[in-house]
Short mmCIF file of C-alpha atoms and ligand atoms in Angstrom, two decimals:
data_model
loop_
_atom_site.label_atom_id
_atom_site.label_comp_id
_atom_site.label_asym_id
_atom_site.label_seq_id
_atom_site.Cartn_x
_atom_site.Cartn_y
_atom_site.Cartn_z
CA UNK A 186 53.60 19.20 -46.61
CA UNK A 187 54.54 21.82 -49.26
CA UNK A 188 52.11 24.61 -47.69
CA UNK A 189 53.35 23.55 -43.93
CA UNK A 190 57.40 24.14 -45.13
CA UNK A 191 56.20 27.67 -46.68
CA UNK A 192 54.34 28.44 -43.45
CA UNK A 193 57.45 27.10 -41.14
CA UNK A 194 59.54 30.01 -43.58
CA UNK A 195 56.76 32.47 -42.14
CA UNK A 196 54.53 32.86 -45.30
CA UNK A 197 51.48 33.43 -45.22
CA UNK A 198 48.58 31.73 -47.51
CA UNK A 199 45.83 33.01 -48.96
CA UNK A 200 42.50 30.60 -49.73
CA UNK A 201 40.37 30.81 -52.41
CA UNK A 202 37.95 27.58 -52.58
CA UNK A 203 36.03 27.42 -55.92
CA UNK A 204 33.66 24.63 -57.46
CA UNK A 205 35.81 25.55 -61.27
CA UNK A 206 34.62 27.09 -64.20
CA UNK A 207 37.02 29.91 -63.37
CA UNK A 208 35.20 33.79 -64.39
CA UNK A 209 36.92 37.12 -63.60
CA UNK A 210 34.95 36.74 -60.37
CA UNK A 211 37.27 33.99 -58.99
CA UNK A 212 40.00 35.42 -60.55
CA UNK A 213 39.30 39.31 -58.52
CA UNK A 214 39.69 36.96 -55.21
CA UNK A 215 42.86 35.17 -56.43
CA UNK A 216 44.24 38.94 -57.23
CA UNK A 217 43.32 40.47 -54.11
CA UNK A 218 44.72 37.22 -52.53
CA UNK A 219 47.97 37.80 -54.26
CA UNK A 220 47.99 41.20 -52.81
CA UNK A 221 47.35 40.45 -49.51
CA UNK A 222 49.41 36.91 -48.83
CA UNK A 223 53.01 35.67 -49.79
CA UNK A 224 51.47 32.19 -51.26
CA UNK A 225 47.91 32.21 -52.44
CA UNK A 226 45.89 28.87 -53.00
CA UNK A 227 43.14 28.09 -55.40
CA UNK A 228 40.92 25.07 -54.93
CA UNK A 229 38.82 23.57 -57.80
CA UNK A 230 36.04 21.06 -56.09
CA UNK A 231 32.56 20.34 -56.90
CA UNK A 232 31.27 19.82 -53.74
CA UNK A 233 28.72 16.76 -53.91
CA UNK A 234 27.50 17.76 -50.08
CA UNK A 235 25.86 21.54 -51.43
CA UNK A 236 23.95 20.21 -54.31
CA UNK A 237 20.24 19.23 -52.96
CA UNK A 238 19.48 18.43 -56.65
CA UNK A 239 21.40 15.66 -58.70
CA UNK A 240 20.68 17.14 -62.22
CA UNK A 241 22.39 20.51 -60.85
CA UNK A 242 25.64 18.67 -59.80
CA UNK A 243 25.42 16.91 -62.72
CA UNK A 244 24.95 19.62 -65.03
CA UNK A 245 27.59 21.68 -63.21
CA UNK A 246 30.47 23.60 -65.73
CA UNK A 247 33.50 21.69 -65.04
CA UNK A 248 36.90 22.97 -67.01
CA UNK A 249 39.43 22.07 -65.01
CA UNK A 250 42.11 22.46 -67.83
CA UNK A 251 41.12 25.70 -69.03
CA UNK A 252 41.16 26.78 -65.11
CA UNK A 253 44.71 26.09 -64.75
CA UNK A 254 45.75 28.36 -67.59
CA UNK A 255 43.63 31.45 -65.68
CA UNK A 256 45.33 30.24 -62.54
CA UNK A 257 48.45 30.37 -64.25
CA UNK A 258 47.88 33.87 -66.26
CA UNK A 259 47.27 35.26 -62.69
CA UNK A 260 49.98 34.26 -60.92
CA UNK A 261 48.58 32.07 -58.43
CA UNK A 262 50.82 29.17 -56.53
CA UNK A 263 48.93 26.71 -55.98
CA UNK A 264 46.09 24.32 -57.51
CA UNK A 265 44.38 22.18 -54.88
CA UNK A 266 42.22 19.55 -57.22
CA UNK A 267 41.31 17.17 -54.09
CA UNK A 268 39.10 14.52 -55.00
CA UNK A 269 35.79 13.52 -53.42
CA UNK A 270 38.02 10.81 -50.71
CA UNK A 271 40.41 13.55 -50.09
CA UNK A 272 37.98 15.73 -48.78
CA UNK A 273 35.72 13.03 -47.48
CA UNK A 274 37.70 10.51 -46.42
CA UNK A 275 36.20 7.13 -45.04
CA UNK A 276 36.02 8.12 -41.04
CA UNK A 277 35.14 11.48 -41.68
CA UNK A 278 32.93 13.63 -39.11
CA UNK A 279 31.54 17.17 -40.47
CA UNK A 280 31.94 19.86 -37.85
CA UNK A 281 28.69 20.52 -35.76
CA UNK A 282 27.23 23.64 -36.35
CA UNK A 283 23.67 25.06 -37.07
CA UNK A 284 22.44 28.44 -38.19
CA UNK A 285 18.73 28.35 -37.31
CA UNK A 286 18.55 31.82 -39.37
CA UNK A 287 20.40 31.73 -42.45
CA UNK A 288 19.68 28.13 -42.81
CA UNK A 289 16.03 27.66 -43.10
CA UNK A 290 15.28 31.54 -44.84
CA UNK A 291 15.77 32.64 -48.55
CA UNK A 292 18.52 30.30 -50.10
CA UNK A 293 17.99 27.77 -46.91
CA UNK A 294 14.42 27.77 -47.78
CA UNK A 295 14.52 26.95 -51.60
CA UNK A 296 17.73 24.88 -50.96
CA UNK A 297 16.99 22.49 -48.09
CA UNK A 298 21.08 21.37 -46.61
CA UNK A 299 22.75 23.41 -49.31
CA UNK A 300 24.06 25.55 -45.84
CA UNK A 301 25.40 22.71 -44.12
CA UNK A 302 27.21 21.00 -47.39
CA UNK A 303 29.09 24.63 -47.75
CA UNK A 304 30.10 24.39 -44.06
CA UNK A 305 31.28 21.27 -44.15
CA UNK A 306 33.16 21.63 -47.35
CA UNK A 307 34.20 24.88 -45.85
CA UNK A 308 35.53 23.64 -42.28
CA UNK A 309 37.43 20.70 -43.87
CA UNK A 310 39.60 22.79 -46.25
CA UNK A 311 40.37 25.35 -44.29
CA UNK A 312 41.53 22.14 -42.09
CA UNK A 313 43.45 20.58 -45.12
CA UNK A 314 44.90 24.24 -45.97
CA UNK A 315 45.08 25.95 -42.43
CA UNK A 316 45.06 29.71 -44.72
CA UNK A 317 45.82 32.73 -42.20
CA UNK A 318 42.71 34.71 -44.86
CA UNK A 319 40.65 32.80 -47.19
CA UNK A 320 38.43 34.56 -49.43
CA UNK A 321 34.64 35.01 -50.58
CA UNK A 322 32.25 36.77 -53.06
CA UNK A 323 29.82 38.61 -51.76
CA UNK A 324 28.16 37.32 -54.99
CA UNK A 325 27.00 34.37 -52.56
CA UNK A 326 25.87 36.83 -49.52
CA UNK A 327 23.60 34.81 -47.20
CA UNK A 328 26.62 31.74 -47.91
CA UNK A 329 29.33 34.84 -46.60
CA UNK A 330 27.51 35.38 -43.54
CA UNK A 331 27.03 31.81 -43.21
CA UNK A 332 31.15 31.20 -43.38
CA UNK A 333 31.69 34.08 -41.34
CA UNK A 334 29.74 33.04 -38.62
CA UNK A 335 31.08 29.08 -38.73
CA UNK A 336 34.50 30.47 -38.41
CA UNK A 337 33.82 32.36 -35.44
CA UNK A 338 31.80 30.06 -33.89
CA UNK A 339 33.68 26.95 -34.60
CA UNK A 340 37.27 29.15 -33.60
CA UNK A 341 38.95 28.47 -36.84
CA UNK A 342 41.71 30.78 -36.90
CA UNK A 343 41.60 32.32 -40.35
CA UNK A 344 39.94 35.49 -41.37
CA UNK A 345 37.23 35.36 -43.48
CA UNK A 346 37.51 38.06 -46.40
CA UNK A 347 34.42 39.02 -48.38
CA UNK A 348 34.99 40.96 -52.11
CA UNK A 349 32.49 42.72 -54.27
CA UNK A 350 30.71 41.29 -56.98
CA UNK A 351 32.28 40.91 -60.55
CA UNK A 352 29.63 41.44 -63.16
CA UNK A 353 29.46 41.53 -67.02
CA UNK A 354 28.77 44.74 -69.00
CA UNK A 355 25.40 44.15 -69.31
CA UNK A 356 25.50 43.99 -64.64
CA UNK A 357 24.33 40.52 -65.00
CA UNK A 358 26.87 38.89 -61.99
CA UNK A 359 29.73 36.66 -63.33
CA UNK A 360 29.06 33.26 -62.22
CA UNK A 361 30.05 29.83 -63.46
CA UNK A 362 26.63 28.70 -64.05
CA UNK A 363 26.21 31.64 -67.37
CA UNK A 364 27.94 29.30 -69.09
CA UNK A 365 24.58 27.02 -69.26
CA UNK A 366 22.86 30.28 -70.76
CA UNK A 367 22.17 31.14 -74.32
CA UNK A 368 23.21 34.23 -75.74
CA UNK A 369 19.68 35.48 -75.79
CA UNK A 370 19.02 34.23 -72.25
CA UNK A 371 22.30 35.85 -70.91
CA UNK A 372 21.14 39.66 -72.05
CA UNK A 373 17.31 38.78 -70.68
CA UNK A 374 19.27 37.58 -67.29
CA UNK A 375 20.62 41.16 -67.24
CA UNK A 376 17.17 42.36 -66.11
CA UNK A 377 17.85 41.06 -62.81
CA UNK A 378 20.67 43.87 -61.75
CA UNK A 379 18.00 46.47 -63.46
CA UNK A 380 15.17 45.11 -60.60
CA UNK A 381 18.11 45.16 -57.67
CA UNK A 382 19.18 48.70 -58.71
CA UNK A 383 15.34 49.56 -58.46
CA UNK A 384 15.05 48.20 -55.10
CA UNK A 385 16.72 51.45 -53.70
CA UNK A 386 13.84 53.47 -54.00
CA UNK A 387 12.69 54.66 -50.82
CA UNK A 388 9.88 56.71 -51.85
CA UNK A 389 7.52 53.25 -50.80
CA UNK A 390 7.74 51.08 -48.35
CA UNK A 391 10.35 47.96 -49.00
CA UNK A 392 7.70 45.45 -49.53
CA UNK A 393 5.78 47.35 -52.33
CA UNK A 394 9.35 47.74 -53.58
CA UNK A 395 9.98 44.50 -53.41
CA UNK A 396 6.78 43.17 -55.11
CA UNK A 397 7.67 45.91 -58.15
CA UNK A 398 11.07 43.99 -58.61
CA UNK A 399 9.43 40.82 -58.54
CA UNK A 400 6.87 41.75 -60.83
CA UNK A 401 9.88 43.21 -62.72
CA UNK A 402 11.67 39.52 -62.67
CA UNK A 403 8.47 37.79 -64.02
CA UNK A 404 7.48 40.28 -66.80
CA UNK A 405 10.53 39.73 -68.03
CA UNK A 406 9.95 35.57 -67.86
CA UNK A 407 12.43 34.65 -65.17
CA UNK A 408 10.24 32.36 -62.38
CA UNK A 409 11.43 34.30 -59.42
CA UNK A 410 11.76 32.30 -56.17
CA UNK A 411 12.45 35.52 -54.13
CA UNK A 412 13.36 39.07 -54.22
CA UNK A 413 13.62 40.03 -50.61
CA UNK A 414 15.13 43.62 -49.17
CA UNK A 415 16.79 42.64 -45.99
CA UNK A 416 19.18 44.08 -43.00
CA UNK A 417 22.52 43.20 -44.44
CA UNK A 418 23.60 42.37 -40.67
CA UNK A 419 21.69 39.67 -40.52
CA UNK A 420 19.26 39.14 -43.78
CA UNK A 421 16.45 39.78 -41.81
CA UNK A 422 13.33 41.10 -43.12
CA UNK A 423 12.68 44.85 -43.01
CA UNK A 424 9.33 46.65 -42.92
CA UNK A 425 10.98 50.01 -42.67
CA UNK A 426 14.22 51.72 -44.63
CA UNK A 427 15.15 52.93 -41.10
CA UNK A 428 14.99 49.29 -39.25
CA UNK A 429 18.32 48.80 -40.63
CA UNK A 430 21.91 51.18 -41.39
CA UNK A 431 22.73 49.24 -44.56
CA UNK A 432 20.57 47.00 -46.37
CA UNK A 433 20.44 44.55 -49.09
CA UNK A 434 18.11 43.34 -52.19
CA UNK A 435 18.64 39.23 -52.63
CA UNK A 436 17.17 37.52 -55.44
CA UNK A 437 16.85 34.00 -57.05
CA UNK A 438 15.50 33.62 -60.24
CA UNK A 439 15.51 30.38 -62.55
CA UNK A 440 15.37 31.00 -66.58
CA UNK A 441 14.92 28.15 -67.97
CA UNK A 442 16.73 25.08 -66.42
CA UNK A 443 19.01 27.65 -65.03
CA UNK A 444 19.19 29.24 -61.16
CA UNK A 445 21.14 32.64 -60.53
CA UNK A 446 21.12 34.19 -57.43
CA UNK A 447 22.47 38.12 -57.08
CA UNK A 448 22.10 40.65 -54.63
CA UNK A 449 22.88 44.57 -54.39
CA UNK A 450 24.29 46.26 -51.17
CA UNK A 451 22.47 49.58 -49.90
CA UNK A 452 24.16 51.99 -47.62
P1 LIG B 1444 31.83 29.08 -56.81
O1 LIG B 1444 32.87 28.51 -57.70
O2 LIG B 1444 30.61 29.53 -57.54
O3 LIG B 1444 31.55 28.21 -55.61
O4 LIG B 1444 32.45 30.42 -56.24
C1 LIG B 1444 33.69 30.44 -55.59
C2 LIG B 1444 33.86 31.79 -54.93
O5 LIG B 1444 33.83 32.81 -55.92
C3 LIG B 1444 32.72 32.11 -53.94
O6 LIG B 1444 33.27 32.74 -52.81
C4 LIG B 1444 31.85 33.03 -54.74
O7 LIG B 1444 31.10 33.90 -53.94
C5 LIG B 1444 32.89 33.79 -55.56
N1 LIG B 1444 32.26 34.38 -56.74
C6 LIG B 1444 31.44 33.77 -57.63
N2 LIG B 1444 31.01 34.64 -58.56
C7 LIG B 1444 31.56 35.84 -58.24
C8 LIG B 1444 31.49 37.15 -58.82
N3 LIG B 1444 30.76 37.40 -59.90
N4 LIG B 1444 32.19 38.14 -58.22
C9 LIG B 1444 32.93 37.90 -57.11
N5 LIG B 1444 33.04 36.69 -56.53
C10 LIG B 1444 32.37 35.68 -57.08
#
């Protein structure tokens, strides 16, 4: 009701859909947000539908109080804290669409449905909100292509933004789920921008490269799931630097009880 009066006025609104745990990563889409629309709004859900393990959802940082004072410090104008019937309401239908690609490969592979619960959270808020841009990390790449493509496909009428990653110091990638490391275990997770920054080296082919960084990844005790270099069209697999203009290194490591994904874009 709210959001419709500020559209009738001719604002427009910015999206920024989070699971919580607010980091300066959320916060660099709010900003840009801010720049970019008249109203901006930030939702906080944990979105039962992504999580293909229970312990994960579970286990999942949730600081919802502490996330409205960051919302507040940066300006933004709205809070959306729907809860699992808003979203999902009894006679709901999720929208019907299927990425053969990008659903089954990399995080599809090692996260069977995670895809289609980010979809269908996706569709429905941007139904709830109706933002003219809503906003994405490129932290999450293959789940930015994966948006991108829904929207178009499905003819939702906002634009899909994607930012740059936000990391620490060290280049480990801000993400909500460093709050389950240890100290020690954050600095060894910083080994993981070290392998993606070594993945530009084009004096070998990308799959000796990409074994390197792996090796890289496990030396340093991570259990890597992948480290893949990839067209960043598409995230298909290269065997040459020159199949593709720009490329990209994606990785997914667990330490511990803990998964991070990253990636680093190649020109
Ligand atoms: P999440 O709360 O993890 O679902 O993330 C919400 C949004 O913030 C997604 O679009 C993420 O890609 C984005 N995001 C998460 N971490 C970062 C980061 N380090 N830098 C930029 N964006 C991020």
């Amino acid at each position: 009701m709210y959001l419709k009066s500020l559209k009738n006025q001719g604002k427009t609104i910015g999206f920024v859909p989070t699971m919580g745990a607010l980091h300066k990563g959320h916060l660099s889409l709010i900003k840009m947000a801010k720049n970019q629309c008249d109203v901006v709004v930030c939702c906080i859900f944990v979105n039962p539908k992504q999580f293909n393990d229970a312990v994960d959802f579970d286990r999942y940082p949730r600081t919802v109080s502490s996330d409205i004072e960051k919302l507040k410090a940066v300006d933004c104008t709205v809070c959306f804290t729907p809860d699992k019937d808003d979203v999902y309401p009894e006679n709901f239908t999720p929208v019907n669409y299927y990425n053969d690609y990008l659903f089954e490969n990399l995080e599809g592979n090692f996260r069977p449905g995670h895809f289609k619960g980010v979809v269908t959270v996706v569709a429905r808020l941007l139904e709830i909100v109706q933002p003219d841009k809503a906003y994405f990390g490129l932290k999450d790449y293959q789940q930015y292509l994966v948006i991108k493509d829904a929207v178009t496909q499905l003819n939702i009428k906002t634009e899909v933004i994607g930012l740059a990653t936000v990391r620490e110091p060290s280049g480990l990638a801000m993400s909500s789920r460093n709050a389950l490391l240890s100290k020690e275990e954050a600095e060894l997770a910083s080994v993981i921008y070290r392998a993606l920054l070594l993945a530009n080296n084009k004096s070998e082919l990308p799959e000796v490269i990409e074994k390197q960084c792996f090796d890289m990844l496990e030396n340093a005790g991570l259990k890597t799931e992948y480290f893949n270099i990839c067209s960043a069209d598409n995230l298909k697999p290269i065997k040459n630097w020159t199949d593709a203009e720009s490329y990209i290194a994606v990785t997914a490591v667990k330490l511990n009880r803990v998964r991070l994904i990253d990636n680093l874009l190649f020109s």
